């Protein structure tokens, strides 16, 4: 679907579960690679688990020809994502969330989940969206401590044991979230690397990445199930 706001049009992949009752929305924030087939496949998995999945292409309209992620030359989407304006990201995510919460099939609960770059954006979105039921941060860094005071939802972290760059942020984030009186529950999967949710699905996945992916998926679904 195309979600329009503030003069922008955000292309958003929406997948519905096959259920008979109203279900929560899971807003999925893509990796630094932009909207990829993997993100759409992940949205399908979330919907198959029983949730309304909405995954916006935050590069919508940003390609040289006015297209989105798939219209960038190889490798250029990463550069474009890294240069996105933070306020634009927030406006896009809010517009998509507002759209999703008006879907008749939703029960009004909103979750956000992000991966890699999107993991950091998921944590950041929790500082800007007061009606979240929870934020799921997959191997992303935390926001500034001063911004954590605005978080209302519990934040659940999923990290790889062999991802020292992001892993090094966990102790400070734990202290700062505790000081702000917020719930932060990080889990580190031994031996898994950065991006294990994606790499753990590949045919040549290492045992640690595969195990981390499976355990993280089970944990994610268990937390979601508690919330609806």
CSV table of C-alpha atoms in Angstrom, one decimal, residues 26-182:
chain,number,residue,atom,x,y,z
A,26,UNK,CA,3.9,-5.5,14.2
A,27,UNK,CA,5.7,-2.6,12.5
A,28,UNK,CA,8.9,-3.9,11.0
A,29,UNK,CA,11.8,-1.6,10.4
A,30,UNK,CA,14.2,-2.8,7.7
A,31,UNK,CA,18.0,-3.2,7.9
A,32,UNK,CA,20.5,-0.7,6.4
A,33,UNK,CA,20.0,-2.5,3.1
A,34,UNK,CA,16.5,-1.0,2.8
A,35,UNK,CA,13.4,-2.9,1.7
A,36,UNK,CA,14.6,-6.3,0.6
A,37,UNK,CA,13.1,-9.7,-0.2
A,38,UNK,CA,14.2,-10.8,3.2
A,39,UNK,CA,12.2,-8.1,5.0
A,40,UNK,CA,9.1,-9.1,3.0
A,41,UNK,CA,9.7,-12.8,3.8
A,42,UNK,CA,10.1,-11.9,7.5
A,43,UNK,CA,6.8,-10.0,7.3
A,44,UNK,CA,5.2,-13.1,5.9
A,45,UNK,CA,6.6,-15.1,8.9
A,46,UNK,CA,5.2,-12.6,11.4
A,47,UNK,CA,1.8,-12.8,9.7
A,48,UNK,CA,1.9,-16.6,9.7
A,49,UNK,CA,2.5,-16.4,13.4
A,50,UNK,CA,-0.8,-14.5,13.8
A,51,UNK,CA,0.0,-10.8,13.5
A,52,UNK,CA,-0.7,-8.0,11.1
A,53,UNK,CA,2.8,-7.2,9.7
A,54,UNK,CA,3.5,-3.7,8.2
A,55,UNK,CA,6.9,-3.1,6.7
A,56,UNK,CA,7.6,0.4,5.2
A,57,UNK,CA,10.3,1.2,2.7
A,58,UNK,CA,11.9,4.2,4.4
A,59,UNK,CA,13.7,4.9,1.1
A,60,UNK,CA,10.4,5.5,-0.7
A,61,UNK,CA,10.8,8.4,-3.2
A,62,UNK,CA,14.5,8.7,-2.3
A,63,UNK,CA,16.0,6.9,-5.3
A,64,UNK,CA,17.5,9.1,-8.1
A,65,UNK,CA,14.3,8.4,-10.2
A,66,UNK,CA,12.0,8.9,-7.3
A,67,UNK,CA,11.6,5.2,-6.6
A,68,UNK,CA,12.5,3.2,-3.5
A,69,UNK,CA,15.0,0.7,-2.2
A,70,UNK,CA,15.0,-1.5,-5.3
A,71,UNK,CA,15.7,1.4,-7.6
A,72,UNK,CA,19.1,2.2,-6.2
A,73,UNK,CA,22.3,1.0,-7.8
A,74,UNK,CA,23.9,-1.9,-6.0
A,75,UNK,CA,25.4,-0.8,-2.7
A,76,UNK,CA,23.8,2.7,-2.9
A,77,UNK,CA,20.8,1.9,-0.7
A,78,UNK,CA,23.1,1.4,2.3
A,79,UNK,CA,24.5,4.8,1.8
A,80,UNK,CA,21.0,6.3,1.4
A,81,UNK,CA,19.6,4.7,4.5
A,82,UNK,CA,22.6,5.9,6.6
A,83,UNK,CA,21.9,9.4,5.5
A,84,UNK,CA,18.1,9.5,6.2
A,85,UNK,CA,16.9,12.4,8.3
A,86,UNK,CA,15.9,11.2,11.8
A,87,UNK,CA,12.8,13.4,11.9
A,88,UNK,CA,11.7,12.1,8.5
A,89,UNK,CA,12.1,8.5,9.8
A,90,UNK,CA,10.0,9.3,12.8
A,91,UNK,CA,7.3,10.9,10.7
A,92,UNK,CA,7.3,8.0,8.3
A,93,UNK,CA,7.0,5.4,11.1
A,94,UNK,CA,4.3,7.4,12.8
A,95,UNK,CA,2.3,7.7,9.6
A,96,UNK,CA,2.6,3.9,9.0
A,97,UNK,CA,1.7,3.1,12.6
A,98,UNK,CA,-1.4,5.4,12.4
A,99,UNK,CA,-2.5,3.8,9.2
A,100,UNK,CA,-2.0,0.3,10.6
A,101,UNK,CA,-4.0,1.1,13.8
A,102,UNK,CA,-7.0,2.0,11.6
A,103,UNK,CA,-7.0,-1.4,9.9
A,104,UNK,CA,-10.4,-3.0,10.9
A,105,UNK,CA,-8.7,-6.3,11.7
A,106,UNK,CA,-6.4,-4.9,14.4
A,107,UNK,CA,-7.1,-5.0,18.1
A,108,UNK,CA,-5.4,-1.7,18.7
A,109,UNK,CA,-2.1,-3.0,20.0
A,110,UNK,CA,1.1,-1.8,18.3
A,111,UNK,CA,4.5,-3.4,18.4
A,112,UNK,CA,7.7,-2.4,16.6
A,113,UNK,CA,10.6,-4.6,15.6
A,114,UNK,CA,13.8,-3.6,13.9
A,115,UNK,CA,16.9,-5.3,12.6
A,116,UNK,CA,20.5,-4.0,12.4
A,117,UNK,CA,20.1,-0.3,11.5
A,118,UNK,CA,16.4,-0.9,12.0
A,119,UNK,CA,17.1,-2.3,15.5
A,120,UNK,CA,18.5,1.0,16.5
A,121,UNK,CA,15.5,2.8,15.0
A,122,UNK,CA,13.2,0.5,16.8
A,123,UNK,CA,14.8,1.5,20.1
A,124,UNK,CA,14.6,5.1,19.0
A,125,UNK,CA,11.0,4.9,17.9
A,126,UNK,CA,10.1,3.7,21.4
A,127,UNK,CA,11.2,7.2,22.6
A,128,UNK,CA,8.9,8.9,20.1
A,129,UNK,CA,5.8,6.7,20.2
A,130,UNK,CA,3.8,6.6,23.5
A,131,UNK,CA,1.3,3.9,22.6
A,132,UNK,CA,3.7,1.0,21.8
A,133,UNK,CA,3.0,-2.2,23.6
A,134,UNK,CA,6.7,-3.3,23.2
A,135,UNK,CA,9.8,-2.6,21.1
A,136,UNK,CA,11.9,-5.5,19.8
A,137,UNK,CA,15.5,-4.5,19.1
A,138,UNK,CA,17.5,-7.0,17.0
A,139,UNK,CA,21.2,-6.1,17.2
A,140,UNK,CA,20.8,-2.4,17.2
A,141,UNK,CA,22.2,0.3,19.5
A,142,UNK,CA,20.4,2.4,22.1
A,143,UNK,CA,19.2,6.0,21.9
A,144,UNK,CA,20.6,8.8,24.1
A,145,UNK,CA,20.0,8.4,27.8
A,146,UNK,CA,18.1,11.6,28.0
A,147,UNK,CA,15.6,10.3,25.4
A,148,UNK,CA,15.0,7.1,27.3
A,149,UNK,CA,12.8,9.0,29.8
A,150,UNK,CA,10.2,9.2,27.1
A,151,UNK,CA,9.9,5.4,26.6
A,152,UNK,CA,6.6,3.9,27.8
A,153,UNK,CA,6.9,0.4,26.5
A,154,UNK,CA,9.2,-2.5,27.5
A,155,UNK,CA,12.2,-3.0,25.3
A,156,UNK,CA,13.4,-6.5,24.4
A,157,UNK,CA,16.9,-6.9,23.0
A,158,UNK,CA,18.2,-9.7,20.8
A,159,UNK,CA,22.0,-9.8,20.4
A,160,UNK,CA,24.7,-12.0,19.0
A,161,UNK,CA,27.5,-13.1,21.2
A,162,UNK,CA,30.0,-12.5,18.4
A,163,UNK,CA,28.8,-9.0,17.7
A,164,UNK,CA,31.1,-7.0,20.0
A,165,UNK,CA,30.4,-3.6,18.4
A,166,UNK,CA,26.7,-3.8,19.4
A,167,UNK,CA,27.3,-6.0,22.4
A,168,UNK,CA,29.5,-3.4,24.0
A,169,UNK,CA,26.5,-1.0,24.2
A,170,UNK,CA,24.4,-3.4,26.3
A,171,UNK,CA,25.8,-2.7,29.8
A,172,UNK,CA,25.5,1.0,29.5
A,173,UNK,CA,22.0,0.7,28.0
A,174,UNK,CA,21.0,-1.5,30.8
A,175,UNK,CA,22.2,1.0,33.4
A,176,UNK,CA,20.7,4.0,31.7
A,177,UNK,CA,17.3,2.3,31.2
A,178,UNK,CA,17.3,1.2,34.8
A,179,UNK,CA,18.1,4.8,35.9
A,180,UNK,CA,15.2,6.0,33.8
A,181,UNK,CA,12.9,3.5,35.4
A,182,UNK,CA,12.3,1.7,32.2
